[in-house]
Tab-separated table of C-alpha atoms in Angstrom:
chain	number	residue	atom	x	y	z
A	1	MET	CA	0.000	0.000	0.000
A	2	ASN	CA	1.494	3.338	-1.112
A	3	LEU	CA	0.609	5.910	1.568
A	4	SER	CA	1.243	9.631	1.228
A	5	PRO	CA	3.487	11.018	3.988
A	6	LEU	CA	1.759	12.705	6.907
A	7	ARG	CA	3.161	16.147	7.747
A	8	VAL	CA	4.109	15.943	11.434
A	9	LEU	CA	4.974	18.570	14.037
A	10	ILE	CA	6.471	17.497	17.393
A	11	VAL	CA	5.826	19.681	20.457
A	12	ASP	CA	7.499	18.880	23.789
A	13	ASP	CA	9.454	21.018	26.261
A	14	GLU	CA	12.055	18.274	26.789
A	15	ALA	CA	14.639	17.831	24.032
A	16	PRO	CA	15.164	14.081	24.696
A	17	ALA	CA	11.412	13.506	24.351
A	18	ARG	CA	11.361	15.333	21.014
A	19	SER	CA	14.318	13.305	19.775
A	20	ARG	CA	12.668	10.083	20.928
A	21	LEU	CA	9.516	10.798	18.910
A	22	ARG	CA	11.582	11.779	15.874
A	23	ASP	CA	13.469	8.483	16.083
A	24	LEU	CA	10.238	6.519	16.479
A	25	LEU	CA	8.854	8.158	13.348
A	26	GLY	CA	11.935	6.924	11.525
A	27	ASP	CA	11.429	3.414	12.918
A	28	ILE	CA	7.883	3.185	11.542
A	29	GLU	CA	8.575	4.991	8.258
A	30	ALA	CA	7.861	1.916	6.136
A	31	GLU	CA	4.481	1.389	7.806
A	32	GLN	CA	3.497	5.010	8.374
A	33	PRO	CA	5.484	7.403	6.138
A	34	THR	CA	5.844	10.939	7.508
A	35	VAL	CA	7.532	14.263	6.811
A	36	LEU	CA	8.790	16.074	9.908
A	37	LEU	CA	7.890	19.756	9.559
A	38	GLY	CA	9.673	20.773	12.740
A	39	MET	CA	9.920	20.507	16.512
A	40	ALA	CA	8.790	23.051	19.102
A	41	ALA	CA	9.334	23.389	22.851
A	42	ASN	CA	5.862	24.721	23.677
A	43	GLY	CA	2.513	25.666	22.223
A	44	VAL	CA	3.563	29.239	21.404
A	45	GLU	CA	6.407	28.042	19.176
A	46	ALA	CA	4.153	25.424	17.625
A	47	MET	CA	1.492	27.994	16.683
A	48	ARG	CA	4.149	30.143	15.011
A	49	LEU	CA	5.227	27.163	12.914
A	50	LEU	CA	1.636	26.345	11.955
A	51	GLU	CA	1.094	29.926	10.790
A	52	SER	CA	3.647	29.377	8.032
A	53	GLU	CA	3.103	25.710	7.195
A	54	ALA	CA	0.128	23.388	7.663
A	55	ALA	CA	0.574	20.065	9.468
A	56	ASP	CA	-1.561	16.950	9.240
A	57	VAL	CA	-0.836	15.842	12.792
A	58	VAL	CA	0.823	17.330	15.866
A	59	LEU	CA	2.381	15.080	18.513
A	60	ALA	CA	1.991	17.302	21.573
A	61	ASP	CA	2.981	16.995	25.216
A	62	ILE	CA	0.450	18.404	27.683
A	63	ARG	CA	2.520	19.898	30.520
A	64	MET	CA	4.630	22.621	28.900
A	65	PRO	CA	5.597	26.202	29.812
A	66	ALA	CA	4.284	29.319	28.002
A	67	MET	CA	1.346	27.426	26.469
A	68	ASP	CA	0.437	23.889	27.459
A	69	GLY	CA	-0.802	21.191	25.127
A	70	VAL	CA	-4.479	21.607	25.981
A	71	GLU	CA	-4.504	25.326	25.207
A	72	PHE	CA	-2.450	24.681	22.086
A	73	ALA	CA	-5.043	22.144	20.875
A	74	ARG	CA	-7.841	24.660	21.426
A	75	ARG	CA	-6.032	27.312	19.378
A	76	ALA	CA	-4.916	24.916	16.658
A	77	ALA	CA	-8.547	23.839	16.164
A	78	ARG	CA	-9.378	27.419	15.092
A	79	LEU	CA	-6.920	27.386	12.170
A	80	SER	CA	-8.331	27.340	8.646
A	81	ASP	CA	-6.636	23.977	8.071
A	82	PRO	CA	-6.435	22.487	11.580
A	83	PRO	CA	-4.151	19.525	12.270
A	84	ASP	CA	-5.150	16.420	14.167
A	85	VAL	CA	-3.605	16.416	17.632
A	86	VAL	CA	-2.178	13.314	19.306
A	87	PHE	CA	-1.303	13.960	22.934
A	88	VAL	CA	1.914	12.326	24.129
A	89	THR	CA	2.292	12.634	27.900
A	90	ALA	CA	3.553	10.964	31.034
A	91	TYR	CA	0.270	11.702	32.815
A	92	ASP	CA	-2.994	9.827	32.364
A	93	GLY	CA	-5.149	12.374	34.205
A	94	TYR	CA	-5.825	14.489	31.117
A	95	ALA	CA	-7.452	11.804	28.978
A	96	VAL	CA	-11.035	13.001	29.439
A	97	GLU	CA	-10.144	16.623	28.675
A	98	ALA	CA	-8.110	15.518	25.669
A	99	PHE	CA	-10.981	13.618	24.092
A	100	GLU	CA	-13.372	16.470	24.842
A	101	LEU	CA	-11.066	18.443	22.548
A	102	THR	CA	-11.548	15.651	19.959
A	103	ALA	CA	-7.899	14.639	20.124
A	104	ALA	CA	-7.063	11.914	17.630
A	105	ASP	CA	-5.319	9.800	20.277
A	106	TYR	CA	-3.683	9.880	23.707
A	107	LEU	CA	-0.312	8.169	24.148
A	108	LEU	CA	1.438	7.587	27.445
A	109	LYS	CA	5.208	7.842	27.710
A	110	PRO	CA	7.336	5.909	27.100
A	111	VAL	CA	5.719	5.566	23.683
A	112	ARG	CA	6.112	2.278	21.836
A	113	ALA	CA	6.638	2.263	18.082
A	114	GLU	CA	3.605	0.088	17.387
A	115	ARG	CA	1.385	2.354	19.487
A	116	LEU	CA	2.573	5.444	17.600
A	117	ALA	CA	1.966	3.677	14.283
A	118	ALA	CA	-1.587	2.874	15.386
A	119	ALA	CA	-2.179	6.512	16.324
A	120	LEU	CA	-0.990	7.712	12.915
A	121	ALA	CA	-3.203	5.135	11.202
A	122	LYS	CA	-6.117	6.550	13.174
A	123	VAL	CA	-5.210	10.055	12.013
A	124	ARG	CA	-5.190	8.871	8.400
A	125	ALA	CA	-8.645	7.350	8.823
A	126	ARG	CA	-9.996	10.534	10.405
A	127	ARG	CA	-8.616	12.728	7.655
A	128	ARG	CA	-9.934	10.445	4.911
A	129	SER	CA	-13.429	10.539	6.384
A	130	ALA	CA	-13.274	14.329	6.796
A	131	ALA	CA	-11.849	15.047	3.339
A	132	PRO	CA	-14.222	16.168	0.580
A	133	ALA	CA	-15.078	13.425	-1.847
A	134	ALA	CA	-13.466	13.453	-5.241
A	135	GLU	CA	-15.371	15.583	-7.707
A	136	PRO	CA	-18.928	14.223	-7.769
A	137	ALA	CA	-20.453	12.741	-10.867
A	138	ALA	CA	-22.770	15.746	-11.096
A	139	GLY	CA	-19.816	18.166	-11.224
A	140	ARG	CA	-18.604	19.888	-14.380
A	141	ARG	CA	-16.756	17.795	-16.906
A	142	HIS	CA	-16.468	20.637	-19.413
A	143	LEU	CA	-15.389	24.274	-19.338
A	144	SER	CA	-17.300	26.851	-21.388
A	145	VAL	CA	-15.264	28.773	-23.969
A	146	ASN	CA	-16.790	31.711	-25.857
A	147	GLU	CA	-15.263	32.169	-29.314
A	148	ARG	CA	-16.568	34.109	-32.317
A	149	ASN	CA	-20.193	34.161	-31.217
A	150	ARG	CA	-20.209	30.479	-30.299
A	151	THR	CA	-19.751	28.496	-27.102
A	152	LEU	CA	-17.382	25.550	-27.096
A	153	LEU	CA	-17.351	22.811	-24.468
A	154	LEU	CA	-13.763	22.023	-23.480
A	155	PRO	CA	-13.360	18.657	-21.670
A	156	VAL	CA	-11.577	19.182	-18.343
A	157	VAL	CA	-9.575	15.982	-18.886
A	158	ASP	CA	-7.995	17.532	-22.013
A	159	VAL	CA	-6.567	20.514	-20.116
A	160	LEU	CA	-2.828	20.328	-19.359
A	161	TYR	CA	-2.660	23.503	-17.285
A	162	LEU	CA	-4.554	26.675	-16.372
A	163	ARG	CA	-2.694	29.978	-16.220
A	164	ALA	CA	-3.988	33.387	-15.143
A	165	GLU	CA	-3.145	36.159	-17.609
A	166	LEU	CA	-4.562	39.643	-17.041
A	167	LYS	CA	-8.328	39.234	-16.547
A	168	TYR	CA	-8.569	35.857	-18.284
A	169	VAL	CA	-7.375	32.310	-17.624
A	170	THR	CA	-5.680	30.377	-20.404
A	171	ALA	CA	-6.537	26.688	-20.612
A	172	ARG	CA	-3.816	24.797	-22.493
A	173	THR	CA	-4.475	21.497	-24.227
A	174	ALA	CA	-2.119	19.424	-26.371
A	175	GLU	CA	-3.567	21.132	-29.471
A	176	ARG	CA	-4.065	24.798	-28.561
A	177	ASP	CA	-4.918	27.498	-26.000
A	178	TYR	CA	-8.417	28.544	-24.922
A	179	LEU	CA	-9.440	31.686	-23.043
A	180	LEU	CA	-11.763	31.248	-20.060
A	181	ASP	CA	-13.745	34.011	-18.432
A	182	GLU	CA	-13.250	32.478	-14.963
A	183	SER	CA	-10.951	33.105	-11.999
A	184	LEU	CA	-8.034	30.815	-11.236
A	185	VAL	CA	-9.008	30.767	-7.552
A	186	ASN	CA	-12.496	29.434	-8.306
A	187	LEU	CA	-11.138	26.865	-10.737
A	188	GLU	CA	-8.639	25.640	-8.143
A	189	ARG	CA	-11.400	25.312	-5.564
A	190	GLU	CA	-13.694	23.400	-7.938
A	191	PHE	CA	-11.055	21.071	-9.414
A	192	CYS	CA	-8.622	20.760	-6.488
A	193	HIS	CA	-8.425	16.982	-6.903
A	194	SER	CA	-7.470	17.237	-10.581
A	195	PHE	CA	-5.172	20.276	-10.613
A	196	LEU	CA	-2.155	21.243	-8.537
A	197	ARG	CA	-1.003	24.818	-7.891
A	198	ILE	CA	2.630	25.245	-8.936
A	199	HIS	CA	2.770	29.042	-9.044
A	200	ARG	CA	0.575	31.919	-7.924
A	201	ASN	CA	-0.720	32.179	-11.493
A	202	CYS	CA	-0.675	28.545	-12.633
A	203	LEU	CA	-2.411	25.219	-11.963
A	204	VAL	CA	-1.202	22.033	-13.652
A	205	ALA	CA	-3.263	18.922	-14.300
A	206	ARG	CA	-1.920	16.198	-12.052
A	207	ALA	CA	-2.437	13.603	-14.783
A	208	ALA	CA	-0.340	15.667	-17.231
A	209	VAL	CA	2.799	15.774	-15.073
A	210	LYS	CA	5.451	13.410	-16.414
A	211	GLY	CA	8.360	14.671	-14.288
A	212	VAL	CA	10.329	17.626	-12.927
A	213	GLU	CA	13.674	19.151	-13.836
A	214	ARG	CA	15.993	21.533	-11.976
A	215	VAL	CA	17.352	24.325	-14.154
A	216	GLY	CA	19.268	27.603	-13.786
A	217	GLU	CA	22.142	26.274	-11.673
A	218	ASP	CA	24.768	28.017	-13.829
A	219	ASP	CA	23.285	31.522	-13.721
A	220	GLY	CA	22.357	31.463	-10.031
A	221	ASP	CA	18.599	31.255	-10.627
A	222	ALA	CA	18.069	27.600	-9.802
A	223	HIS	CA	14.453	26.459	-9.787
A	224	TRP	CA	12.275	23.485	-10.674
A	225	GLN	CA	10.164	23.040	-13.794
A	226	ILE	CA	7.253	20.717	-14.514
A	227	LEU	CA	7.615	18.430	-17.541
A	228	LEU	CA	4.308	17.812	-19.317
A	229	ALA	CA	3.004	14.811	-21.197
A	230	GLY	CA	1.701	15.818	-24.623
A	231	CYS	CA	3.422	19.223	-24.632
A	232	ASP	CA	7.029	20.411	-24.923
A	233	GLU	CA	6.392	23.491	-22.794
A	234	ARG	CA	7.895	23.490	-19.289
A	235	LEU	CA	6.215	25.218	-16.375
A	236	PRO	CA	8.213	26.931	-13.610
A	237	VAL	CA	7.457	26.000	-10.002
A	238	SER	CA	7.724	28.868	-7.524
A	239	ARG	CA	9.964	28.438	-4.508
A	240	ARG	CA	6.938	28.975	-2.277
A	241	GLN	CA	4.965	26.168	-3.927
A	242	TRP	CA	7.826	23.676	-4.381
A	243	PRO	CA	7.484	21.909	-0.971
A	244	ALA	CA	3.763	21.278	-1.575
A	245	VAL	CA	4.385	20.213	-5.187
A	246	LYS	CA	7.171	17.864	-4.126
A	247	GLN	CA	4.935	16.233	-1.549
A	248	ALA	CA	1.918	16.002	-3.853
A	249	LEU	CA	4.010	14.272	-6.512
A	250	GLY	CA	5.629	11.927	-4.005
A	251	LEU	CA	9.167	13.112	-4.767
C-alpha cells in the first residue's frame, strides 16, 4: 500500500522527548510514512510554525511552559486547516479533557513504536473521512469557452494547465490554447483533486505531469520546472509552492 506522507509537528518542552519521537517516526517509516515539519518546545512556538506551514498531525505533550498542550489544541482547532492532535504525555489524568477536545489519540510515555503507528493510522482514517469526496459525478466535466459568437465545451480531462493572464485564464491542451472568463481561484477550488497549484498564477493537471527538472544552476537562478506529457512546454514551479508540489508528486 502506497501511503502519502503525513506532515508531522512534534511539540514537547524536553529535548530528549522530542528526539525520541523523531526516532520513532523513523522506525515506523515503512508502515506510516511521515515528513517532519519541525519541533517546538511549547505551544507558542508550535502555533508560530503552523502559521507558516500546515501540518496533518501534531504530537503534543500536555505539561509545557508558556502554552500547554491543551490550550495549544484549542487554538490549533481554530486554524483554517487544523491539524489532528495526538497527545503524548507521562500523565494519564488528562485523557477526558483531551478527548473532549476531539484529540485523535492519547499516548502515554514511554511511547512504543507500534502504538505510535496505530495513532498515525487513526489520524489517516480521520482525515480520509473528513476530506471532501473526489469531484462528484454531477460536477462539471467541461469548461465553457466563448469564441466568435459560439460556445465551445472544453473537456476538463484535455486541459494540461490553467494559467492566469490579465483578466482571463488560459486553458492549455495538447492542441491549442483557450481563453476562459473564470478566476483561477475558483477553478482551483472546484477542481482541487485534478489540478495542482505550482505558481501563484498557474495550476497544472496532475495527470499531465510526467516529471520535474531543476534548471538555472549556472546563472544562479536555480528552480524546478514541470515536464508535461503531450506538450514540450515546461512550467516553472515557484519556490513557495515547491514543498507542496514535491509532496503532492511523491518526490
